[in-house]
Structure formats: structure tokens, C-alpha cells
Amino acid sequence: MYIETQLLPNYLAPSHFPGALLAEMGTEPVGSRAAPDVYRTARREHETVTRRLILAVEDEGLARFQRLVEQPGRGRTERLAFDELRKLDDVGMREPAEVVVRMPEDETEEIVWEAVLHPATTIEGEPIAAGNATVEKWFALVEQHGGTGHREYVRRVGGLTFAPITLRGSTAREVARFNPLRALRPMPPIRPSTTISLRQVGEVNSVIPPVVNTPLADAPEVAVFDGLGEAVKVHAEPVVAW
């Protein structure tokens, strides 16, 4: 299961990271994103930007989190985790309207969507992409809503899984309830390449110098540009064009 928690802007420094709390829950971030928030002190407050952590957590981890919310920890480890609760602004799941990045103008039309799935977990801080079982569950859900999953175009990059689909816009928010889904947006169109036309210069044969067996000049001159952009004429040995 994936949940999100937003850090209070007061606790963005690396030394304030809620590592004890996440360890008690048996989870660690599989991603993060920026989010607006309000920085508050005893004397003033102002709008700023903070971080939302994306967490992969098991049911037992959620049960531990609930116990910490309801009562202080019993041992030292639990007390450290309990103290870090104050660093969180909220905890919960993303709403489907937040997962769907942009809706098409005509929601009745079938279009191709770019679907991005969360990493399954991390190993030594490196994200590991979702497995085939999760991808198949995603495609099965889409097909239940009349869509099509494009299995041949599944790609995994940096822990994220790109699993494109074809679906009507009117049902996009329904499939966006799929918990491992990170983002769903209309597939961007491919921009046509700029056409560069060449000016006609005539027949190729007309610009080829004549082939001769004698020097073209007794003392040909060559222009050499130095580093200052100035041309200096120098003499060269007779040149023969073959």
C-alpha cells in the first residue's frame, strides 16, 4: 500500500528527517514531490514549499502508526518515533483528482494515457520498479472499465514503471483509484520535425572545377585567418588539380 505524508516546513533539514518514525512503521520513502505549505513560528508565518513523502507500507506498519498516534511509545525506540509525529502535517492517500494530472477537453473520447506506477520498494536507497504482477493488475482494472493496456510499451526507468493505456476520459478518475498509480496524464503528442529546404544551386557538374594536368596558377595565394580574425595572404607551391 502507498500513502503520503507531508513534512512541516519547519523540519526540512536532513537532521530533522523522521527516520525513527519510518523505521517503526517498517517503511521508507519510494519518492517525494514538492507541495505548498505555511511556515509558522512564534512571531510570524509565510507561505513556502515543503516535501510530500511517498511511502510503501504494509498493514502492520499502519497499525503501528495508529498505536503511536493514540498513545506515547512504551520503549525508547517507540518514544523517539512518537516524538517525530509533530514533524508531519498530514498523512493519507492521494485523491483520484490529484493522480489525474490533466483531463482531455472531450472526456467521451478514447485517448492514449501515460500511466506511471510507483516503485515497489528500495534497496540501499535505490528504487526498485513495480513487478509484473502489479502491472497486470493495473491493466486488468483498465480493461474492466473498457480500456486497453499496451503491454508491449511497458518501460521501467529509475524505479518508475510506465504502463500506457487507451481509455475514455470519463472513466479516468475511476481507474486512478488504483493505489500504486503515481500519475495519469494524456500522452503528449509527438511534435513534427522542422523541414529544412535547400536552395537550388544548379547542376552539380556545373560547379566542379575542370580537371587539368597543369598548375592552375604559377604562384597561387592562400588566405590564412589568424586568431584575431585577420586574413593574411601567403604564397604556396603550385597546385595541380587531379
PDB file of C-alpha atoms in Angstrom:
ATOM      1  CA  MET A   1       0.000   0.000   0.000  1.00  0.00           C
ATOM      2  CA  TYR A   2       1.129   3.541  -0.743  1.00  0.00           C
ATOM      3  CA  ILE A   3       0.431   6.537   1.470  1.00  0.00           C
ATOM      4  CA  GLU A   4       1.741  10.092   1.507  1.00  0.00           C
ATOM      5  CA  THR A   5       2.828  12.284   4.369  1.00  0.00           C
ATOM      6  CA  GLN A   6       3.675  15.966   4.237  1.00  0.00           C
ATOM      7  CA  LEU A   7       6.527  17.329   6.307  1.00  0.00           C
ATOM      8  CA  LEU A   8       6.052  20.629   8.094  1.00  0.00           C
ATOM      9  CA  PRO A   9       8.347  23.259   6.540  1.00  0.00           C
ATOM     10  CA  ASN A  10       9.978  23.680   9.977  1.00  0.00           C
ATOM     11  CA  TYR A  11      11.505  20.178   9.644  1.00  0.00           C
ATOM     12  CA  LEU A  12      13.021  20.073   6.165  1.00  0.00           C
ATOM     13  CA  ALA A  13      16.660  19.890   7.270  1.00  0.00           C
ATOM     14  CA  PRO A  14      18.249  16.412   6.873  1.00  0.00           C
ATOM     15  CA  SER A  15      18.800  16.255  10.637  1.00  0.00           C
ATOM     16  CA  HIS A  16      15.016  16.547  11.159  1.00  0.00           C
ATOM     17  CA  PHE A  17      14.093  13.658   8.855  1.00  0.00           C
ATOM     18  CA  PRO A  18      11.607  11.348  10.669  1.00  0.00           C
ATOM     19  CA  GLY A  19      13.785   8.261  10.329  1.00  0.00           C
ATOM     20  CA  ALA A  20      12.785   6.766  13.682  1.00  0.00           C
ATOM     21  CA  LEU A  21       9.083   7.017  12.837  1.00  0.00           C
ATOM     22  CA  LEU A  22       9.503   5.453   9.412  1.00  0.00           C
ATOM     23  CA  ALA A  23      11.661   2.674  10.858  1.00  0.00           C
ATOM     24  CA  GLU A  24       8.987   1.930  13.467  1.00  0.00           C
ATOM     25  CA  MET A  25       6.423   1.655  10.666  1.00  0.00           C
ATOM     26  CA  GLY A  26       8.745  -0.596   8.675  1.00  0.00           C
ATOM     27  CA  THR A  27       8.788   1.677   5.653  1.00  0.00           C
ATOM     28  CA  GLU A  28      10.929   4.188   3.798  1.00  0.00           C
ATOM     29  CA  PRO A  29      10.202   6.714   1.036  1.00  0.00           C
ATOM     30  CA  VAL A  30       9.926   5.470  -2.549  1.00  0.00           C
ATOM     31  CA  GLY A  31       9.543   9.000  -3.889  1.00  0.00           C
ATOM     32  CA  SER A  32       8.767  12.600  -2.982  1.00  0.00           C
ATOM     33  CA  ARG A  33       7.355  15.753  -4.506  1.00  0.00           C
ATOM     34  CA  ALA A  34       7.096  19.430  -3.665  1.00  0.00           C
ATOM     35  CA  ALA A  35       3.935  20.820  -2.076  1.00  0.00           C
ATOM     36  CA  PRO A  36       2.813  24.241  -0.835  1.00  0.00           C
ATOM     37  CA  ASP A  37       2.558  24.817   2.906  1.00  0.00           C
ATOM     38  CA  VAL A  38       2.830  27.540   5.561  1.00  0.00           C
ATOM     39  CA  TYR A  39       5.971  28.053   7.639  1.00  0.00           C
ATOM     40  CA  ARG A  40       4.936  29.070  11.146  1.00  0.00           C
ATOM     41  CA  THR A  41       6.993  30.395  14.038  1.00  0.00           C
ATOM     42  CA  ALA A  42       6.014  32.073  17.302  1.00  0.00           C
ATOM     43  CA  ARG A  43       6.149  35.530  15.683  1.00  0.00           C
ATOM     44  CA  ARG A  44       5.232  35.128  12.033  1.00  0.00           C
ATOM     45  CA  GLU A  45       4.151  32.829   9.238  1.00  0.00           C
ATOM     46  CA  HIS A  46       4.553  32.817   5.463  1.00  0.00           C
ATOM     47  CA  GLU A  47       3.777  30.593   2.514  1.00  0.00           C
ATOM     48  CA  THR A  48       6.551  28.297   1.346  1.00  0.00           C
ATOM     49  CA  VAL A  49       7.199  24.901  -0.253  1.00  0.00           C
ATOM     50  CA  THR A  50       7.711  21.633   1.592  1.00  0.00           C
ATOM     51  CA  ARG A  51       8.045  17.917   0.752  1.00  0.00           C
ATOM     52  CA  ARG A  52       5.479  15.165   0.477  1.00  0.00           C
ATOM     53  CA  LEU A  53       6.966  11.725   1.049  1.00  0.00           C
ATOM     54  CA  ILE A  54       5.533   8.718  -0.809  1.00  0.00           C
ATOM     55  CA  LEU A  55       5.719   5.641   1.420  1.00  0.00           C
ATOM     56  CA  ALA A  56       5.237   1.958   0.653  1.00  0.00           C
ATOM     57  CA  VAL A  57       3.865   0.439   3.834  1.00  0.00           C
ATOM     58  CA  GLU A  58       2.303  -2.840   4.955  1.00  0.00           C
ATOM     59  CA  ASP A  59      -0.899  -3.138   7.001  1.00  0.00           C
ATOM     60  CA  GLU A  60       1.134  -3.883  10.130  1.00  0.00           C
ATOM     61  CA  GLY A  61       3.035  -0.643   9.623  1.00  0.00           C
ATOM     62  CA  LEU A  62      -0.218   1.306   9.536  1.00  0.00           C
ATOM     63  CA  ALA A  63      -1.337  -0.464  12.727  1.00  0.00           C
ATOM     64  CA  ARG A  64       1.895   0.604  14.458  1.00  0.00           C
ATOM     65  CA  PHE A  65       1.377   4.154  13.276  1.00  0.00           C
ATOM     66  CA  GLN A  66      -2.158   4.169  14.711  1.00  0.00           C
ATOM     67  CA  ARG A  67      -0.897   2.902  18.074  1.00  0.00           C
ATOM     68  CA  LEU A  68       1.681   5.694  18.220  1.00  0.00           C
ATOM     69  CA  VAL A  69      -0.974   8.313  17.469  1.00  0.00           C
ATOM     70  CA  GLU A  70      -3.245   7.012  20.220  1.00  0.00           C
ATOM     71  CA  GLN A  71      -0.605   6.729  22.949  1.00  0.00           C
ATOM     72  CA  PRO A  72       3.075   7.537  23.567  1.00  0.00           C
ATOM     73  CA  GLY A  73       5.600   4.806  22.922  1.00  0.00           C
ATOM     74  CA  ARG A  74       6.416   2.349  25.654  1.00  0.00           C
ATOM     75  CA  GLY A  75      10.126   1.860  24.971  1.00  0.00           C
ATOM     76  CA  ARG A  76      12.878   4.242  23.911  1.00  0.00           C
ATOM     77  CA  THR A  77      12.514   3.395  20.214  1.00  0.00           C
ATOM     78  CA  GLU A  78       8.756   3.957  20.246  1.00  0.00           C
ATOM     79  CA  ARG A  79       9.142   7.200  22.189  1.00  0.00           C
ATOM     80  CA  LEU A  80      11.571   8.519  19.572  1.00  0.00           C
ATOM     81  CA  ALA A  81       9.062   7.593  16.852  1.00  0.00           C
ATOM     82  CA  PHE A  82       6.235   9.224  18.812  1.00  0.00           C
ATOM     83  CA  ASP A  83       8.197  12.482  19.160  1.00  0.00           C
ATOM     84  CA  GLU A  84       8.588  12.665  15.386  1.00  0.00           C
ATOM     85  CA  LEU A  85       4.833  12.749  14.793  1.00  0.00           C
ATOM     86  CA  ARG A  86       4.941  16.516  15.317  1.00  0.00           C
ATOM     87  CA  LYS A  87       7.035  16.837  12.144  1.00  0.00           C
ATOM     88  CA  LEU A  88       4.129  15.678   9.958  1.00  0.00           C
ATOM     89  CA  ASP A  89       1.439  17.961   8.588  1.00  0.00           C
ATOM     90  CA  ASP A  90      -0.862  15.195   7.337  1.00  0.00           C
ATOM     91  CA  VAL A  91      -0.914  11.511   6.408  1.00  0.00           C
ATOM     92  CA  GLY A  92      -3.203   9.861   3.882  1.00  0.00           C
ATOM     93  CA  MET A  93      -3.774   8.640   0.343  1.00  0.00           C
ATOM     94  CA  ARG A  94      -3.908  10.799  -2.751  1.00  0.00           C
ATOM     95  CA  GLU A  95      -7.303  11.602  -4.179  1.00  0.00           C
ATOM     96  CA  PRO A  96      -8.005  10.408  -7.767  1.00  0.00           C
ATOM     97  CA  ALA A  97      -8.350  14.029  -8.882  1.00  0.00           C
ATOM     98  CA  GLU A  98      -4.730  14.576  -7.768  1.00  0.00           C
ATOM     99  CA  VAL A  99      -3.464  11.470  -9.573  1.00  0.00           C
ATOM    100  CA  VAL A 100      -5.000  12.541 -12.900  1.00  0.00           C
ATOM    101  CA  VAL A 101      -2.670  15.341 -13.924  1.00  0.00           C
ATOM    102  CA  ARG A 102      -4.834  16.694 -16.749  1.00  0.00           C
ATOM    103  CA  MET A 103      -8.201  15.783 -18.267  1.00  0.00           C
ATOM    104  CA  PRO A 104      -8.844  15.929 -22.035  1.00  0.00           C
ATOM    105  CA  GLU A 105     -11.253  18.518 -23.422  1.00  0.00           C
ATOM    106  CA  ASP A 106     -13.587  15.799 -24.726  1.00  0.00           C
ATOM    107  CA  GLU A 107     -13.991  13.283 -21.909  1.00  0.00           C
ATOM    108  CA  THR A 108     -16.103  10.941 -24.083  1.00  0.00           C
ATOM    109  CA  GLU A 109     -13.230  10.326 -26.498  1.00  0.00           C
ATOM    110  CA  GLU A 110     -10.865   7.381 -26.179  1.00  0.00           C
ATOM    111  CA  ILE A 111      -7.270   8.599 -25.935  1.00  0.00           C
ATOM    112  CA  VAL A 112      -3.866   7.192 -25.053  1.00  0.00           C
ATOM    113  CA  TRP A 113      -2.756   7.907 -21.487  1.00  0.00           C
ATOM    114  CA  GLU A 114       0.686   7.877 -19.923  1.00  0.00           C
ATOM    115  CA  ALA A 115       0.384   5.934 -16.669  1.00  0.00           C
ATOM    116  CA  VAL A 116       3.227   5.945 -14.130  1.00  0.00           C
ATOM    117  CA  LEU A 117       3.403   3.386 -11.308  1.00  0.00           C
ATOM    118  CA  HIS A 118       5.251   3.868  -8.022  1.00  0.00           C
ATOM    119  CA  PRO A 119       8.435   1.895  -7.265  1.00  0.00           C
ATOM    120  CA  ALA A 120       7.742  -1.298  -5.355  1.00  0.00           C
ATOM    121  CA  THR A 121      10.427  -0.733  -2.739  1.00  0.00           C
ATOM    122  CA  THR A 122      14.024   0.423  -2.333  1.00  0.00           C
ATOM    123  CA  ILE A 123      17.298  -1.406  -1.729  1.00  0.00           C
ATOM    124  CA  GLU A 124      20.034   0.698  -0.113  1.00  0.00           C
ATOM    125  CA  GLY A 125      18.154   3.809  -1.144  1.00  0.00           C
ATOM    126  CA  GLU A 126      17.763   2.782  -4.794  1.00  0.00           C
ATOM    127  CA  PRO A 127      14.144   2.474  -6.027  1.00  0.00           C
ATOM    128  CA  ILE A 128      13.055  -0.890  -7.438  1.00  0.00           C
ATOM    129  CA  ALA A 129      10.380  -0.826 -10.138  1.00  0.00           C
ATOM    130  CA  ALA A 130       6.983  -2.471  -9.729  1.00  0.00           C
ATOM    131  CA  GLY A 131       6.806  -6.141 -10.662  1.00  0.00           C
ATOM    132  CA  ASN A 132       4.821  -7.777 -13.438  1.00  0.00           C
ATOM    133  CA  ALA A 133       2.026  -8.761 -11.034  1.00  0.00           C
ATOM    134  CA  THR A 134       1.314  -5.111 -10.196  1.00  0.00           C
ATOM    135  CA  VAL A 135       1.423  -4.119 -13.863  1.00  0.00           C
ATOM    136  CA  GLU A 136      -1.024  -6.880 -14.776  1.00  0.00           C
ATOM    137  CA  LYS A 137      -3.414  -5.782 -12.009  1.00  0.00           C
ATOM    138  CA  TRP A 138      -3.299  -2.269 -13.458  1.00  0.00           C
ATOM    139  CA  PHE A 139      -4.083  -3.448 -16.990  1.00  0.00           C
ATOM    140  CA  ALA A 140      -6.850  -5.744 -15.704  1.00  0.00           C
ATOM    141  CA  LEU A 141      -8.517  -2.806 -13.932  1.00  0.00           C
ATOM    142  CA  VAL A 142      -8.296  -0.667 -17.066  1.00  0.00           C
ATOM    143  CA  GLU A 143      -9.806  -3.435 -19.198  1.00  0.00           C
ATOM    144  CA  GLN A 144     -12.676  -3.826 -16.711  1.00  0.00           C
ATOM    145  CA  HIS A 145     -13.524  -0.186 -17.456  1.00  0.00           C
ATOM    146  CA  GLY A 146     -13.492  -0.718 -21.217  1.00  0.00           C
ATOM    147  CA  GLY A 147      -9.908   0.371 -21.827  1.00  0.00           C
ATOM    148  CA  THR A 148      -6.849  -1.260 -23.360  1.00  0.00           C
ATOM    149  CA  GLY A 149      -3.451  -1.876 -21.785  1.00  0.00           C
ATOM    150  CA  HIS A 150      -0.427  -1.562 -24.044  1.00  0.00           C
ATOM    151  CA  ARG A 151       1.807  -4.271 -22.610  1.00  0.00           C
ATOM    152  CA  GLU A 152       4.315  -4.049 -25.445  1.00  0.00           C
ATOM    153  CA  TYR A 153       5.165  -0.478 -24.440  1.00  0.00           C
ATOM    154  CA  VAL A 154       5.807  -1.024 -20.726  1.00  0.00           C
ATOM    155  CA  ARG A 155       9.062   0.639 -19.709  1.00  0.00           C
ATOM    156  CA  ARG A 156      10.908   0.829 -16.369  1.00  0.00           C
ATOM    157  CA  VAL A 157      13.136   3.833 -15.766  1.00  0.00           C
ATOM    158  CA  GLY A 158      14.717   4.857 -12.464  1.00  0.00           C
ATOM    159  CA  GLY A 159      12.346   2.719 -10.407  1.00  0.00           C
ATOM    160  CA  LEU A 160       9.236   4.087 -12.117  1.00  0.00           C
ATOM    161  CA  THR A 161       7.101   1.922 -14.409  1.00  0.00           C
ATOM    162  CA  PHE A 162       5.477   3.483 -17.473  1.00  0.00           C
ATOM    163  CA  ALA A 163       2.429   1.440 -18.464  1.00  0.00           C
ATOM    164  CA  PRO A 164       0.410   3.290 -21.171  1.00  0.00           C
ATOM    165  CA  ILE A 165      -3.280   2.653 -21.731  1.00  0.00           C
ATOM    166  CA  THR A 166      -6.144   3.691 -24.001  1.00  0.00           C
ATOM    167  CA  LEU A 167      -9.235   4.846 -22.096  1.00  0.00           C
ATOM    168  CA  ARG A 168     -12.123   7.280 -22.174  1.00  0.00           C
ATOM    169  CA  GLY A 169     -11.573  10.416 -20.161  1.00  0.00           C
ATOM    170  CA  SER A 170     -14.874   9.921 -18.349  1.00  0.00           C
ATOM    171  CA  THR A 171     -13.515   6.839 -16.548  1.00  0.00           C
ATOM    172  CA  ALA A 172     -10.003   8.139 -15.861  1.00  0.00           C
ATOM    173  CA  ARG A 173     -10.729   9.075 -12.246  1.00  0.00           C
ATOM    174  CA  GLU A 174     -12.221   5.629 -11.610  1.00  0.00           C
ATOM    175  CA  VAL A 175      -9.037   3.791 -12.557  1.00  0.00           C
ATOM    176  CA  ALA A 176      -6.994   6.496 -10.784  1.00  0.00           C
ATOM    177  CA  ARG A 177      -8.105   4.869  -7.512  1.00  0.00           C
ATOM    178  CA  PHE A 178      -5.516   2.158  -8.217  1.00  0.00           C
ATOM    179  CA  ASN A 179      -3.234   2.632  -5.224  1.00  0.00           C
ATOM    180  CA  PRO A 180       0.172   2.006  -6.907  1.00  0.00           C
ATOM    181  CA  LEU A 181      -0.655   4.582  -9.612  1.00  0.00           C
ATOM    182  CA  ARG A 182       1.560   7.644  -9.281  1.00  0.00           C
ATOM    183  CA  ALA A 183       0.279   9.791 -12.157  1.00  0.00           C
ATOM    184  CA  LEU A 184      -2.074   9.583 -15.129  1.00  0.00           C
ATOM    185  CA  ARG A 185      -1.953  12.125 -17.955  1.00  0.00           C
ATOM    186  CA  PRO A 186      -2.875  12.268 -21.650  1.00  0.00           C
ATOM    187  CA  MET A 187       0.014  11.039 -23.758  1.00  0.00           C
ATOM    188  CA  PRO A 188       1.811  14.094 -25.174  1.00  0.00           C
ATOM    189  CA  PRO A 189       1.795  14.242 -28.992  1.00  0.00           C
ATOM    190  CA  ILE A 190       4.998  13.926 -30.982  1.00  0.00           C
ATOM    191  CA  ARG A 191       5.922  17.254 -32.490  1.00  0.00           C
ATOM    192  CA  PRO A 192       6.684  17.129 -36.227  1.00  0.00           C
ATOM    193  CA  SER A 193      10.277  17.830 -37.099  1.00  0.00           C
ATOM    194  CA  THR A 194      11.068  21.129 -38.774  1.00  0.00           C
ATOM    195  CA  THR A 195      11.517  20.769 -42.525  1.00  0.00           C
ATOM    196  CA  ILE A 196      14.649  22.433 -43.871  1.00  0.00           C
ATOM    197  CA  SER A 197      14.648  23.183 -47.575  1.00  0.00           C
ATOM    198  CA  LEU A 198      17.846  23.691 -49.564  1.00  0.00           C
ATOM    199  CA  ARG A 199      18.187  26.374 -52.177  1.00  0.00           C
ATOM    200  CA  GLN A 200      18.732  25.074 -55.693  1.00  0.00           C
ATOM    201  CA  VAL A 201      22.247  25.887 -56.912  1.00  0.00           C
ATOM    202  CA  GLY A 202      22.098  24.318 -60.324  1.00  0.00           C
ATOM    203  CA  GLU A 203      23.582  21.152 -61.717  1.00  0.00           C
ATOM    204  CA  VAL A 204      26.375  19.571 -59.726  1.00  0.00           C
ATOM    205  CA  ASN A 205      28.575  19.212 -62.772  1.00  0.00           C
ATOM    206  CA  SER A 206      28.467  22.965 -63.374  1.00  0.00           C
ATOM    207  CA  VAL A 207      30.292  23.759 -60.117  1.00  0.00           C
ATOM    208  CA  ILE A 208      33.043  21.142 -60.387  1.00  0.00           C
ATOM    209  CA  PRO A 209      36.380  22.705 -61.397  1.00  0.00           C
ATOM    210  CA  PRO A 210      37.868  21.429 -64.627  1.00  0.00           C
ATOM    211  CA  VAL A 211      40.322  18.546 -64.430  1.00  0.00           C
ATOM    212  CA  VAL A 212      43.744  19.619 -65.719  1.00  0.00           C
ATOM    213  CA  ASN A 213      47.267  18.210 -65.580  1.00  0.00           C
ATOM    214  CA  THR A 214      48.983  21.577 -65.332  1.00  0.00           C
ATOM    215  CA  PRO A 215      49.118  24.053 -62.420  1.00  0.00           C
ATOM    216  CA  LEU A 216      46.109  26.365 -62.189  1.00  0.00           C
ATOM    217  CA  ALA A 217      48.408  29.270 -61.276  1.00  0.00           C
ATOM    218  CA  ASP A 218      52.132  29.938 -61.239  1.00  0.00           C
ATOM    219  CA  ALA A 219      52.050  31.387 -57.740  1.00  0.00           C
ATOM    220  CA  PRO A 220      48.722  30.653 -56.040  1.00  0.00           C
ATOM    221  CA  GLU A 221      47.807  32.607 -52.905  1.00  0.00           C
ATOM    222  CA  VAL A 222      46.178  31.167 -49.801  1.00  0.00           C
ATOM    223  CA  ALA A 223      44.276  33.241 -47.221  1.00  0.00           C
ATOM    224  CA  VAL A 224      45.022  32.184 -43.624  1.00  0.00           C
ATOM    225  CA  PHE A 225      42.900  33.567 -40.755  1.00  0.00           C
ATOM    226  CA  ASP A 226      44.776  34.099 -37.539  1.00  0.00           C
ATOM    227  CA  GLY A 227      43.305  34.096 -34.036  1.00  0.00           C
ATOM    228  CA  LEU A 228      42.293  37.767 -34.344  1.00  0.00           C
ATOM    229  CA  GLY A 229      40.130  37.106 -37.385  1.00  0.00           C
ATOM    230  CA  GLU A 230      42.522  38.893 -39.740  1.00  0.00           C
ATOM    231  CA  ALA A 231      43.304  37.406 -43.150  1.00  0.00           C
ATOM    232  CA  VAL A 232      46.951  37.091 -44.116  1.00  0.00           C
ATOM    233  CA  LYS A 233      47.940  36.194 -47.672  1.00  0.00           C
ATOM    234  CA  VAL A 234      50.748  33.696 -48.064  1.00  0.00           C
ATOM    235  CA  HIS A 235      52.290  32.133 -51.122  1.00  0.00           C
ATOM    236  CA  ALA A 236      52.180  28.409 -51.695  1.00  0.00           C
ATOM    237  CA  GLU A 237      53.737  25.937 -54.044  1.00  0.00           C
ATOM    238  CA  PRO A 238      51.980  25.424 -57.421  1.00  0.00           C
ATOM    239  CA  VAL A 239      48.916  23.198 -57.029  1.00  0.00           C
ATOM    240  CA  VAL A 240      47.841  20.587 -59.520  1.00  0.00           C
ATOM    241  CA  ALA A 241      44.196  19.516 -59.580  1.00  0.00           C
ATOM    242  CA  TRP A 242      43.822  15.859 -60.411  1.00  0.00           C
TER     243      TRP A 242
END
